[in-house]
PDB file of C-alpha atoms in Angstrom:
ATOM      1  CA  ASN X   1     -26.878   9.944   2.092  1.00 85.00           C
ATOM      2  CA  GLU X   2     -24.691   8.621   5.051  1.00 83.00           C
ATOM      3  CA  ALA X   3     -22.717   6.211   2.616  1.00 82.00           C
ATOM      4  CA  LEU X   4     -22.343   8.905   0.094  1.00 85.00           C
ATOM      5  CA  ARG X   5     -21.005  11.331   3.034  1.00 87.00           C
ATOM      6  CA  GLY X   6     -18.623   8.419   3.897  1.00 83.00           C
ATOM      7  CA  CYS X   7     -17.197   8.228   0.104  1.00 84.00           C
ATOM      8  CA  VAL X   8     -16.860  12.058   0.096  1.00 88.00           C
ATOM      9  CA  GLN X   9     -14.921  11.913   3.404  1.00 87.00           C
ATOM     10  CA  ALA X  10     -12.748   9.351   2.168  1.00 86.00           C
ATOM     11  CA  PHE X  11     -12.140  10.849  -0.987  1.00 87.00           C
ATOM     12  CA  GLU X  12     -10.948  14.125   0.880  1.00 90.00           C
ATOM     13  CA  ALA X  13      -8.878  12.144   3.175  1.00 88.00           C
ATOM     14  CA  THR X  14      -6.946  10.778   0.230  1.00 89.00           C
ATOM     15  CA  ARG X  15      -5.924  14.192  -1.014  1.00 90.00           C
ATOM     16  CA  ALA X  16      -2.611  13.840   0.984  1.00 89.00           C
ATOM     17  CA  LEU X  17      -1.790  10.771  -1.196  1.00 91.00           C
ATOM     18  CA  ALA X  18      -1.788  13.122  -4.432  1.00 87.00           C
ATOM     19  CA  SER X  19       1.283  15.187  -2.965  1.00 87.00           C
ATOM     20  CA  CYS X  20       3.456  11.860  -2.629  1.00 87.00           C
ATOM     21  CA  LEU X  21       6.369  12.012  -4.804  1.00 86.00           C
ATOM     22  CA  GLU X  22       8.081   9.064  -3.422  1.00 86.00           C
ATOM     23  CA  SER X  23       6.407   5.654  -3.999  1.00 83.00           C
ATOM     24  CA  GLY X  24       7.971   4.514  -0.215  1.00 85.00           C
ATOM     25  CA  ASP X  25       5.523   7.134   1.005  1.00 89.00           C
ATOM     26  CA  VAL X  26       2.147   5.914  -0.250  1.00 90.00           C
ATOM     27  CA  LEU X  27       1.888   2.721   1.572  1.00 91.00           C
ATOM     28  CA  PRO X  28       2.136   3.939   5.014  1.00 92.00           C
ATOM     29  CA  GLN X  29      -0.060   6.833   4.391  1.00 94.00           C
ATOM     30  CA  ALA X  30      -2.829   4.817   2.628  1.00 94.00           C
ATOM     31  CA  LEU X  31      -2.773   2.327   5.765  1.00 94.00           C
ATOM     32  CA  ASP X  32      -3.215   5.211   7.912  1.00 94.00           C
ATOM     33  CA  ILE X  33      -6.065   6.545   6.085  1.00 94.00           C
ATOM     34  CA  ILE X  34      -7.662   3.240   5.701  1.00 93.00           C
ATOM     35  CA  LEU X  35      -7.406   2.590   9.498  1.00 93.00           C
ATOM     36  CA  ARG X  36      -8.916   5.996  10.306  1.00 92.00           C
ATOM     37  CA  LEU X  37     -11.918   5.568   8.108  1.00 90.00           C
ATOM     38  CA  THR X  38     -12.788   2.218   9.129  1.00 90.00           C
ATOM     39  CA  GLY X  39     -11.975   2.697  12.948  1.00 89.00           C
ATOM     40  CA  ARG X  40      -9.839  -0.425  12.962  1.00 91.00           C
ATOM     41  CA  GLY X  41      -6.210  -0.492  14.580  1.00 90.00           C
ATOM     42  CA  ARG X  42      -4.327  -3.058  12.940  1.00 89.00           C
ATOM     43  CA  ALA X  43      -2.840  -3.479   9.353  1.00 91.00           C
ATOM     44  CA  VAL X  44      -0.313  -5.060   7.110  1.00 90.00           C
ATOM     45  CA  GLY X  45       0.810  -3.540   3.618  1.00 91.00           C
ATOM     46  CA  ARG X  46       2.823  -5.164   1.104  1.00 90.00           C
ATOM     47  CA  LEU X  47       4.643  -3.870  -2.172  1.00 89.00           C
ATOM     48  CA  ILE X  48       6.169  -6.038  -4.677  1.00 85.00           C
ATOM     49  CA  GLU X  49       7.209  -5.792  -8.297  1.00 74.00           C
ATOM     50  CA  LEU X  50       7.073  -1.988  -8.692  1.00 73.00           C
ATOM     51  CA  PRO X  51       8.932  -0.902 -11.996  1.00 68.00           C
ATOM     52  CA  SER X  52      11.444   1.324 -10.108  1.00 68.00           C
ATOM     53  CA  ARG X  53      11.811  -1.175  -7.436  1.00 63.00           C
ATOM     54  CA  THR X  54      12.221   1.702  -4.774  1.00 59.00           C
ATOM     55  CA  ALA X  55       9.052   1.115  -2.653  1.00 55.00           C
ATOM     56  CA  GLU X  56       8.928  -2.695  -2.321  1.00 66.00           C
ATOM     57  CA  GLY X  57       8.516  -3.704   1.181  1.00 82.00           C
ATOM     58  CA  ILE X  58       6.252  -4.170   4.185  1.00 88.00           C
ATOM     59  CA  GLU X  59       4.422  -1.691   6.434  1.00 90.00           C
ATOM     60  CA  ILE X  60       2.739  -3.136   9.619  1.00 90.00           C
ATOM     61  CA  VAL X  61       0.590  -1.034  11.787  1.00 91.00           C
ATOM     62  CA  GLY X  62      -0.713  -1.582  15.026  1.00 88.00           C
ATOM     63  CA  PHE X  63       0.821  -4.827  16.334  1.00 85.00           C
ATOM     64  CA  PRO X  64       2.672  -5.346  19.510  1.00 84.00           C
ATOM     65  CA  ALA X  65       6.592  -4.897  19.436  1.00 85.00           C
ATOM     66  CA  GLU X  66       7.072  -8.089  20.511  1.00 84.00           C
ATOM     67  CA  VAL X  67       5.491  -9.927  17.529  1.00 82.00           C
ATOM     68  CA  LEU X  68       6.668  -7.521  15.108  1.00 86.00           C
ATOM     69  CA  GLY X  69       9.730  -9.282  14.197  1.00 85.00           C
ATOM     70  CA  GLU X  70       8.207 -12.690  13.765  1.00 85.00           C
ATOM     71  CA  LEU X  71       5.447 -11.361  11.956  1.00 84.00           C
ATOM     72  CA  ARG X  72       7.550  -9.146   9.469  1.00 86.00           C
ATOM     73  CA  ALA X  73       9.878 -12.607   9.028  1.00 84.00           C
ATOM     74  CA  GLU X  74       6.766 -14.621   8.135  1.00 82.00           C
ATOM     75  CA  ILE X  75       5.565 -12.188   5.603  1.00 82.00           C
ATOM     76  CA  GLU X  76       8.983 -11.697   3.926  1.00 82.00           C
ATOM     77  CA  LEU X  77       9.198 -15.525   3.708  1.00 80.00           C
ATOM     78  CA  GLY X  78       6.095 -15.516   2.062  1.00 74.00           C
ATOM     79  CA  LYS X  79       4.183 -17.681   4.317  1.00 75.00           C
ATOM     80  CA  LEU X  80       1.662 -14.721   5.261  1.00 78.00           C
ATOM     81  CA  PHE X  81       0.133 -11.948   3.258  1.00 81.00           C
ATOM     82  CA  ASP X  82       1.108 -12.838  -0.581  1.00 79.00           C
ATOM     83  CA  PRO X  83      -0.130 -10.169  -2.689  1.00 83.00           C
ATOM     84  CA  ALA X  84      -0.133 -12.508  -5.923  1.00 78.00           C
ATOM     85  CA  ASP X  85      -2.918 -14.567  -4.086  1.00 76.00           C
ATOM     86  CA  LEU X  86      -5.249 -11.328  -4.446  1.00 80.00           C
ATOM     87  CA  GLU X  87      -7.329 -11.180  -7.397  1.00 80.00           C
ATOM     88  CA  ARG X  88      -9.906  -8.697  -6.141  1.00 77.00           C
ATOM     89  CA  SER X  89     -10.775  -7.266  -2.629  1.00 77.00           C
ATOM     90  CA  VAL X  90     -12.198  -9.670  -0.335  1.00 77.00           C
ATOM     91  CA  ILE X  91     -13.496  -9.994   3.261  1.00 74.00           C
ATOM     92  CA  ALA X  92     -11.887 -12.994   4.446  1.00 70.00           C
ATOM     93  CA  SER X  93     -13.075 -15.056   7.446  1.00 64.00           C
ATOM     94  CA  GLY X  94     -10.703 -17.997   6.412  1.00 55.00           C
ATOM     95  CA  ASP X  95      -9.629 -20.483   8.908  1.00 54.00           C
ATOM     96  CA  ALA X  96      -6.540 -20.957   7.262  1.00 54.00           C
ATOM     97  CA  LEU X  97      -5.023 -17.708   7.901  1.00 60.00           C
ATOM     98  CA  THR X  98      -6.425 -17.474  11.333  1.00 59.00           C
ATOM     99  CA  GLY X  99      -4.605 -20.631  12.048  1.00 61.00           C
ATOM    100  CA  ALA X 100      -1.426 -19.285  10.687  1.00 65.00           C
ATOM    101  CA  LEU X 101      -1.819 -16.155  12.865  1.00 70.00           C
ATOM    102  CA  ALA X 102      -2.745 -18.019  16.024  1.00 69.00           C
ATOM    103  CA  PRO X 103       0.761 -18.944  17.080  1.00 70.00           C
ATOM    104  CA  LEU X 104       1.615 -15.077  16.801  1.00 71.00           C
ATOM    105  CA  GLY X 105      -1.303 -14.445  18.767  1.00 69.00           C
ATOM    106  CA  LEU X 106      -2.752 -12.589  16.374  1.00 71.00           C
ATOM    107  CA  ALA X 107      -5.850 -14.374  15.256  1.00 69.00           C
ATOM    108  CA  ASP X 108      -8.777 -12.528  13.920  1.00 71.00           C
ATOM    109  CA  THR X 109     -12.316 -13.418  12.891  1.00 71.00           C
ATOM    110  CA  HIS X 110     -12.406 -11.368   9.552  1.00 80.00           C
ATOM    111  CA  LEU X 111      -9.942  -9.508   7.214  1.00 84.00           C
ATOM    112  CA  LEU X 112     -10.207  -7.162   4.348  1.00 88.00           C
ATOM    113  CA  ALA X 113      -7.797  -8.004   1.979  1.00 88.00           C
ATOM    114  CA  LEU X 114      -7.189  -5.346  -0.708  1.00 92.00           C
ATOM    115  CA  PRO X 115      -5.288  -5.692  -3.746  1.00 92.00           C
ATOM    116  CA  ILE X 116      -3.059  -2.956  -5.144  1.00 91.00           C
ATOM    117  CA  ARG X 117      -2.808  -2.948  -8.938  1.00 90.00           C
ATOM    118  CA  LEU X 118      -0.522  -1.169 -11.462  1.00 87.00           C
ATOM    119  CA  GLU X 119      -0.673  -1.380 -15.156  1.00 85.00           C
ATOM    120  CA  GLY X 120      -3.466  -4.456 -14.912  1.00 85.00           C
ATOM    121  CA  ARG X 121      -1.059  -6.665 -12.270  1.00 87.00           C
ATOM    122  CA  VAL X 122      -1.140  -6.655  -8.775  1.00 88.00           C
ATOM    123  CA  VAL X 123       1.918  -5.386  -7.208  1.00 88.00           C
ATOM    124  CA  GLY X 124       1.013  -5.437  -3.625  1.00 89.00           C
ATOM    125  CA  GLY X 125      -1.820  -5.736  -1.059  1.00 90.00           C
ATOM    126  CA  ILE X 126      -3.366  -4.343   2.145  1.00 92.00           C
ATOM    127  CA  TRP X 127      -4.848  -6.486   4.853  1.00 89.00           C
ATOM    128  CA  ILE X 128      -6.911  -4.814   7.468  1.00 91.00           C
ATOM    129  CA  PHE X 129      -7.875  -6.759  10.508  1.00 88.00           C
ATOM    130  CA  SER X 130     -11.402  -6.502  11.948  1.00 85.00           C
ATOM    131  CA  ASP X 131     -10.450  -6.558  15.469  1.00 81.00           C
ATOM    132  CA  GLY X 132     -13.678  -8.571  16.392  1.00 80.00           C
ATOM    133  CA  ASN X 133     -15.994  -5.918  14.478  1.00 85.00           C
ATOM    134  CA  PRO X 134     -17.141  -7.324  10.790  1.00 85.00           C
ATOM    135  CA  PHE X 135     -16.647  -5.064   8.070  1.00 87.00           C
ATOM    136  CA  ASP X 136     -19.727  -3.650   6.517  1.00 87.00           C
ATOM    137  CA  SER X 137     -20.281  -2.793   2.794  1.00 86.00           C
ATOM    138  CA  ASP X 138     -19.484   0.914   3.466  1.00 89.00           C
ATOM    139  CA  GLU X 139     -16.371   0.359   4.940  1.00 89.00           C
ATOM    140  CA  ARG X 140     -15.457  -1.819   2.161  1.00 89.00           C
ATOM    141  CA  GLN X 141     -16.211   0.875  -0.366  1.00 90.00           C
ATOM    142  CA  ARG X 142     -14.248   3.461   1.445  1.00 91.00           C
ATOM    143  CA  ALA X 143     -11.136   1.239   1.795  1.00 92.00           C
ATOM    144  CA  GLU X 144     -11.600   0.577  -2.122  1.00 92.00           C
ATOM    145  CA  LEU X 145     -11.414   4.101  -2.888  1.00 92.00           C
ATOM    146  CA  VAL X 146      -8.435   4.907  -0.612  1.00 93.00           C
ATOM    147  CA  VAL X 147      -6.736   1.839  -2.628  1.00 93.00           C
ATOM    148  CA  GLU X 148      -7.601   3.334  -5.942  1.00 94.00           C
ATOM    149  CA  GLN X 149      -6.018   6.636  -5.011  1.00 94.00           C
ATOM    150  CA  ALA X 150      -3.115   4.902  -3.760  1.00 93.00           C
ATOM    151  CA  GLU X 151      -2.771   3.050  -7.000  1.00 92.00           C
ATOM    152  CA  LEU X 152      -2.867   6.501  -8.781  1.00 93.00           C
ATOM    153  CA  ALA X 153      -0.609   8.132  -6.416  1.00 93.00           C
ATOM    154  CA  LEU X 154       2.063   5.249  -6.866  1.00 91.00           C
ATOM    155  CA  ILE X 155       1.766   5.916 -10.798  1.00 91.00           C
ATOM    156  CA  ASN X 156       2.654   9.473 -10.262  1.00 92.00           C
ATOM    157  CA  ALA X 157       5.496   8.626  -8.003  1.00 89.00           C
ATOM    158  CA  GLU X 158       7.121   6.268 -10.391  1.00 87.00           C
ATOM    159  CA  ARG X 159       6.569   8.794 -13.167  1.00 89.00           C
ATOM    160  CA  PHE X 160       8.209  11.402 -11.205  1.00 90.00           C
ATOM    161  CA  LEU X 161      11.087   9.134 -10.477  1.00 85.00           C
ATOM    162  CA  GLN X 162      11.406   8.242 -14.134  1.00 85.00           C
ATOM    163  CA  ALA X 163      11.464  12.293 -15.062  1.00 87.00           C
ATOM    164  CA  ARG X 164      13.986  12.947 -12.487  1.00 83.00           C
ATOM    165  CA  GLU X 165      16.185  10.123 -13.870  1.00 82.00           C
ATOM    166  CA  LYS X 166      15.843  11.417 -17.213  1.00 85.00           C
ATOM    167  CA  ALA X 167      17.291  14.986 -16.047  1.00 86.00           C
ATOM    168  CA  PHE X 168      20.333  13.345 -15.594  1.00 87.00           C
ATOM    169  CA  ILE X 169      21.096  11.744 -18.851  1.00 88.00           C
ATOM    170  CA  ASP X 170      21.928  13.333 -21.923  1.00 86.00           C
ATOM    171  CA  ASP X 171      19.380  12.723 -24.597  1.00 83.00           C
ATOM    172  CA  VAL X 172      22.174  12.241 -27.459  1.00 88.00           C
ATOM    173  CA  THR X 173      24.833  10.195 -25.593  1.00 89.00           C
ATOM    174  CA  SER X 174      22.605   8.368 -22.982  1.00 86.00           C
ATOM    175  CA  LEU X 175      25.612   9.377 -20.362  1.00 89.00           C
ATOM    176  CA  TYR X 176      25.159  11.377 -17.321  1.00 89.00           C
ATOM    177  CA  ASN X 177      25.294  15.128 -17.634  1.00 88.00           C
ATOM    178  CA  ALA X 178      26.648  18.065 -15.756  1.00 86.00           C
ATOM    179  CA  ARG X 179      23.298  18.123 -13.493  1.00 85.00           C
ATOM    180  CA  TYR X 180      24.187  14.616 -12.284  1.00 87.00           C
ATOM    181  CA  LEU X 181      27.609  15.795 -11.626  1.00 88.00           C
ATOM    182  CA  LEU X 182      26.495  18.691  -9.214  1.00 88.00           C
ATOM    183  CA  SER X 183      24.083  16.516  -7.701  1.00 84.00           C
ATOM    184  CA  ALA X 184      26.650  13.707  -6.914  1.00 88.00           C
ATOM    185  CA  LEU X 185      28.986  16.462  -5.825  1.00 91.00           C
ATOM    186  CA  ASP X 186      26.379  17.830  -3.253  1.00 87.00           C
TER     187      ASP X 186
END
């Protein structure tokens, strides 16, 4: 009953994701929800290869300001947190990642890695740090539920963007229409 109650709580917390019409808003909100549900304080999220390329980027939560720049640089260079490596969600306790994070002072014993998929391919990932408290199966299940809802929100945001772009293009000529002109003038 407690596990089911936790899943219902997680599902209710993800309602805010359904209202995201910009793909750039999905990842920060998903990280916030997962951190609240799991009781953790540090996470990294990364989106790559979205069809619209509007939300590709990195979201880092809960890290000290003095290491944020260096951590972001390591992620952008592909040395840390590469979503292409994620096939399925996993609780990692790997020494390789701990070794890579140790120089930054961010070593952690466990890491929950969750892939974000669109159309069957990995387009991003979320990594939740354990902060010394190992993840249990209920926390993993709730985090996976949030990621599933984030994937749906990304699909909806991409469709909304495509519909908005089509509203500015004439169907017959494939040229911009008067609606686009008025929007550009505003």
